[in-house]
Short mmCIF file of C-alpha atoms in Angstrom, two decimals:
data_model
loop_
_atom_site.label_atom_id
_atom_site.label_comp_id
_atom_site.label_asym_id
_atom_site.label_seq_id
_atom_site.Cartn_x
_atom_site.Cartn_y
_atom_site.Cartn_z
CA UNK A 1 141.42 108.64 114.89
CA UNK A 2 141.10 107.18 118.41
CA UNK A 3 144.27 108.91 119.60
CA UNK A 4 142.93 112.27 118.46
CA UNK A 5 139.76 111.71 120.50
CA UNK A 6 141.82 110.80 123.56
CA UNK A 7 144.04 113.84 123.05
CA UNK A 8 140.95 116.07 122.88
CA UNK A 9 139.50 114.42 126.00
CA UNK A 10 142.72 115.00 127.98
CA UNK A 11 143.00 118.58 126.74
CA UNK A 12 139.37 119.31 127.57
CA UNK A 13 139.67 117.63 130.97
CA UNK A 14 142.73 119.73 131.79
CA UNK A 15 140.80 122.88 130.85
CA UNK A 16 137.90 121.90 133.11
CA UNK A 17 140.26 121.16 136.01
CA UNK A 18 141.78 124.59 135.51
CA UNK A 19 138.28 126.11 135.67
CA UNK A 20 137.61 124.14 138.88
CA UNK A 21 140.74 125.68 140.40
CA UNK A 22 140.01 129.22 139.17
CA UNK A 23 136.29 129.26 139.88
CA UNK A 24 135.80 132.60 138.15
CA UNK A 25 133.16 135.13 139.20
CA UNK A 26 131.12 133.57 142.00
CA UNK A 27 132.74 130.19 141.19
CA UNK A 28 130.44 129.54 138.22
CA UNK A 29 133.19 128.41 135.83
CA UNK A 30 133.24 125.05 137.59
CA UNK A 31 129.81 124.35 136.12
CA UNK A 32 131.40 123.85 132.68
CA UNK A 33 132.68 120.51 133.99
CA UNK A 34 129.14 119.11 133.77
CA UNK A 35 129.45 119.01 129.97
CA UNK A 36 132.50 116.74 130.10
CA UNK A 37 130.64 113.39 130.55
CA UNK A 38 128.53 114.06 127.47
CA UNK A 39 131.51 115.04 125.32
CA UNK A 40 133.75 112.22 126.55
CA UNK A 41 131.22 109.39 126.20
CA UNK A 42 130.02 110.59 122.82
CA UNK A 43 133.52 110.83 121.32
CA UNK A 44 135.26 107.93 123.11
CA UNK A 45 132.32 105.59 123.64
CA UNK A 46 130.60 104.64 126.88
CA UNK A 47 133.39 102.56 128.42
CA UNK A 48 136.38 104.79 127.63
CA UNK A 49 134.33 107.94 128.23
CA UNK A 50 133.27 106.67 131.64
CA UNK A 51 136.90 105.97 132.56
CA UNK A 52 138.08 109.45 131.57
CA UNK A 53 135.09 111.06 133.33
CA UNK A 54 135.83 109.10 136.51
CA UNK A 55 139.44 110.29 136.42
CA UNK A 56 138.29 113.89 136.00
CA UNK A 57 135.74 113.45 138.79
CA UNK A 58 138.31 112.12 141.25
CA UNK A 59 140.79 114.85 140.36
CA UNK A 60 138.09 117.51 140.80
CA UNK A 61 137.18 116.10 144.23
CA UNK A 62 140.87 116.07 145.17
CA UNK A 63 141.25 119.72 144.11
CA UNK A 64 138.11 120.81 145.95
CA UNK A 65 139.07 119.14 149.20
CA UNK A 66 142.83 119.71 149.12
CA UNK A 67 144.31 121.91 151.83
CA UNK A 68 144.26 125.51 150.68
CA UNK A 69 147.99 125.91 151.27
CA UNK A 70 148.73 123.06 148.77
CA UNK A 71 147.14 124.82 145.78
CA UNK A 72 145.30 128.10 145.56
CA UNK A 73 141.70 127.03 144.82
CA UNK A 74 138.70 129.30 144.61
CA UNK A 75 137.07 129.34 148.07
CA UNK A 76 133.89 127.37 147.36
CA UNK A 77 131.40 127.05 150.23
CA UNK A 78 131.26 123.49 151.66
CA UNK A 79 127.63 123.02 150.58
CA UNK A 80 128.55 124.06 147.04
CA UNK A 81 131.37 121.48 146.91
CA UNK A 82 129.02 118.77 148.13
CA UNK A 83 126.31 119.71 145.62
CA UNK A 84 128.85 119.80 142.80
CA UNK A 85 130.10 116.29 143.59
CA UNK A 86 126.56 114.89 143.84
CA UNK A 87 125.32 116.60 140.67
CA UNK A 88 128.44 115.63 138.70
CA UNK A 89 127.87 112.00 139.74
CA UNK A 90 124.21 112.18 138.67
CA UNK A 91 125.09 113.79 135.32
CA UNK A 92 127.69 111.08 134.68
CA UNK A 93 125.20 108.33 135.57
CA UNK A 94 122.45 109.74 133.35
CA UNK A 95 124.92 110.23 130.52
CA UNK A 96 125.98 106.59 130.88
CA UNK A 97 122.36 105.46 130.66
CA UNK A 98 121.76 107.69 127.65
CA UNK A 99 124.89 106.42 125.92
CA UNK A 100 123.86 102.81 126.60
CA UNK A 101 120.50 103.43 124.94
CA UNK A 102 122.12 105.29 122.06
CA UNK A 103 124.68 102.54 121.37
CA UNK A 104 121.96 99.90 121.60
CA UNK A 105 119.80 101.84 119.15
CA UNK A 106 122.78 102.37 116.85
CA UNK A 107 123.57 98.64 116.96
CA UNK A 108 119.97 97.77 116.11
CA UNK A 109 119.99 100.33 113.31
CA UNK A 110 123.23 98.88 111.94
CA UNK A 111 121.73 95.39 112.10
CA UNK A 112 118.69 96.58 110.17
CA UNK A 113 120.94 98.22 107.59
CA UNK A 114 122.88 94.98 107.18
CA UNK A 115 119.63 93.07 106.79
CA UNK A 116 118.49 95.56 104.15
CA UNK A 117 121.79 95.15 102.31
CA UNK A 118 121.37 91.37 102.36
CA UNK A 119 117.77 91.65 101.15
CA UNK A 120 118.86 94.09 98.45
CA UNK A 121 121.53 91.64 97.31
CA UNK A 122 119.00 88.80 97.27
CA UNK A 123 116.53 90.99 95.39
CA UNK A 124 119.21 91.83 92.83
CA UNK A 125 120.03 88.15 92.37
CA UNK A 126 116.32 87.32 92.09
CA UNK A 127 115.89 90.08 89.52
CA UNK A 128 118.74 88.66 87.45
CA UNK A 129 117.25 85.17 87.67
CA UNK A 130 113.86 86.56 86.66
CA UNK A 131 115.40 88.35 83.68
CA UNK A 132 117.10 85.12 82.62
CA UNK A 133 113.83 83.21 83.05
CA UNK A 134 111.95 85.83 81.00
CA UNK A 135 114.60 85.68 78.31
CA UNK A 136 114.42 81.87 78.23
CA UNK A 137 110.63 82.05 78.07
CA UNK A 138 110.74 84.57 75.23
CA UNK A 139 113.19 82.38 73.32
CA UNK A 140 110.98 79.32 73.91
CA UNK A 141 107.92 81.21 72.67
CA UNK A 142 109.79 82.37 69.58
CA UNK A 143 110.95 78.82 68.86
CA UNK A 144 107.43 77.46 69.33
CA UNK A 145 105.96 80.13 67.08
CA UNK A 146 108.57 79.41 64.43
CA UNK A 147 108.06 75.66 64.69
CA UNK A 148 104.29 76.05 64.31
CA UNK A 149 104.78 78.28 61.26
CA UNK A 150 107.10 75.75 59.62
CA UNK A 151 104.85 72.77 60.34
CA UNK A 152 101.64 74.72 59.64
CA UNK A 153 100.22 73.64 62.98
CA UNK A 154 98.38 75.94 65.39
CA UNK A 155 97.03 75.30 68.86
CA UNK A 156 93.90 76.59 70.52
CA UNK A 157 92.06 76.56 73.86
CA UNK A 158 88.36 76.96 74.51
CA UNK A 159 87.30 78.08 78.00
CA UNK A 160 83.92 76.52 78.68
CA UNK A 161 82.88 78.89 81.48
CA UNK A 162 83.58 82.15 79.59
CA UNK A 163 82.85 80.83 76.09
CA UNK A 164 86.08 82.45 74.86
CA UNK A 165 88.41 80.87 72.35
CA UNK A 166 92.16 81.48 72.26
CA UNK A 167 94.35 80.74 69.26
CA UNK A 168 98.08 80.83 68.68
CA UNK A 169 99.58 83.07 66.01
CA UNK A 170 99.73 80.21 63.50
CA UNK A 171 96.19 79.08 64.36
CA UNK A 172 94.86 82.57 63.60
CA UNK A 173 96.82 82.65 60.35
CA UNK A 174 95.38 79.27 59.28
CA UNK A 175 91.83 80.42 60.05
CA UNK A 176 92.42 83.67 58.22
CA UNK A 177 91.76 85.90 61.23
CA UNK A 178 93.66 89.15 61.22
CA UNK A 179 93.38 90.44 64.78
CA UNK A 180 95.80 91.60 67.46
CA UNK A 181 93.70 89.92 70.15
CA UNK A 182 94.18 86.13 70.29
CA UNK A 183 90.96 85.76 72.32
CA UNK A 184 87.49 85.91 70.82
CA UNK A 185 84.06 84.36 71.38
CA UNK A 186 83.31 81.00 69.82
CA UNK A 187 80.58 82.59 67.71
CA UNK A 188 83.27 84.23 65.56
CA UNK A 189 83.91 80.79 64.04
CA UNK A 190 80.67 81.25 62.11
CA UNK A 191 82.78 83.26 59.67
CA UNK A 192 84.90 80.25 58.79
CA UNK A 193 82.82 77.13 59.62
CA UNK A 194 79.73 76.93 57.39
CA UNK A 195 77.73 74.82 59.85
CA UNK A 196 79.00 75.80 63.29
CA UNK A 197 76.05 74.19 65.10
CA UNK A 198 76.89 70.76 63.68
CA UNK A 199 80.55 71.23 64.56
CA UNK A 200 79.74 72.18 68.17
CA UNK A 201 77.29 69.30 68.59
CA UNK A 202 79.84 66.84 67.27
CA UNK A 203 82.55 68.27 69.53
CA UNK A 204 80.35 68.27 72.64
CA UNK A 205 79.23 64.69 71.98
CA UNK A 206 82.84 63.53 71.88
CA UNK A 207 83.65 65.43 75.07
CA UNK A 208 80.65 63.95 76.94
CA UNK A 209 81.74 60.48 75.89
CA UNK A 210 85.31 61.19 77.09
CA UNK A 211 86.56 60.67 73.56
CA UNK A 212 89.16 62.88 71.90
CA UNK A 213 87.91 64.86 68.95
CA UNK A 214 89.73 63.98 65.71
CA UNK A 215 88.05 65.20 62.54
CA UNK A 216 88.67 66.79 59.19
CA UNK A 217 86.46 69.74 58.30
CA UNK A 218 86.36 72.28 55.52
CA UNK A 219 86.47 75.99 56.41
CA UNK A 220 86.05 79.14 54.36
CA UNK A 221 88.72 81.74 55.11
CA UNK A 222 87.23 85.22 55.65
CA UNK A 223 89.73 87.35 53.69
CA UNK A 224 89.42 85.58 50.32
CA UNK A 225 86.62 83.01 50.76
CA UNK A 226 88.98 80.19 49.81
CA UNK A 227 88.01 76.76 51.15
CA UNK A 228 90.65 75.02 53.24
CA UNK A 229 90.62 71.47 54.65
CA UNK A 230 91.62 71.32 58.32
CA UNK A 231 92.54 68.46 60.60
CA UNK A 232 91.36 69.18 64.15
CA UNK A 233 92.43 67.24 67.23
CA UNK A 234 91.11 68.20 70.66
CA UNK A 235 90.68 66.84 74.16
CA UNK A 236 88.80 67.86 77.29
CA UNK A 237 90.58 69.15 80.42
CA UNK A 238 88.73 68.70 83.71
CA UNK A 239 89.01 70.23 87.18
CA UNK A 240 90.08 68.07 90.12
CA UNK A 241 86.37 67.70 90.93
CA UNK A 242 85.75 66.16 87.52
CA UNK A 243 83.85 69.12 86.04
CA UNK A 244 84.77 70.21 82.52
CA UNK A 245 87.20 73.14 82.46
CA UNK A 246 88.37 73.71 78.88
CA UNK A 247 89.03 72.13 75.52
CA UNK A 248 92.56 72.19 74.11
CA UNK A 249 93.64 71.11 70.69
CA UNK A 250 95.58 71.66 67.48
CA UNK A 251 94.66 72.44 63.89
CA UNK A 252 96.60 71.67 60.74
#
């Protein structure tokens, strides 16, 4: 691929030198040479393009200032030759600056692309790890649910601030609650505990005394009204400040 670019640069440079010699009507064909720095540096890169442009520039100066009897060159006025040399030099310089900025921007863009590829790879790996973690969590939850069903043990949590009670699937089954929402207010227990006020007072007294609650009570399941004896164990969880946060426990 590089050789093709060099071949094109040499071919194009030869054409421009021919136009410098011929001049054309009013000598305007020489102006096509101003496009060479842009083409050469863009296709070959700044360094190689600058070398080929310099060679063309020196050859053009040699042709312009050669004795007329050496080669038949279009008779450019002296001021035109001088202006051409100065302008060609300026165009080459500006093209070099532009190409430097372009290559720098392209390098930065490539670096950003590489960083994005690395981040994408890391994100893919993190996604796989997250999927594995979710799968492990789901398996653990299924095992816990199955173990609670086999042992007929359910767990619950009571959030003191919100007054909401949460029960596991087995805990809801034991209490006889048929609901898709595992959270409900504590007042719902009135359906199953005949004297809820006594139960709450007893529980709160144990919590205030920093004693775990361990009692057997009789409940009445809502669906069929059957009485069931339950063993309840619970303990108080506090914030770092010492304030009561929630009550957690199990029923069997």
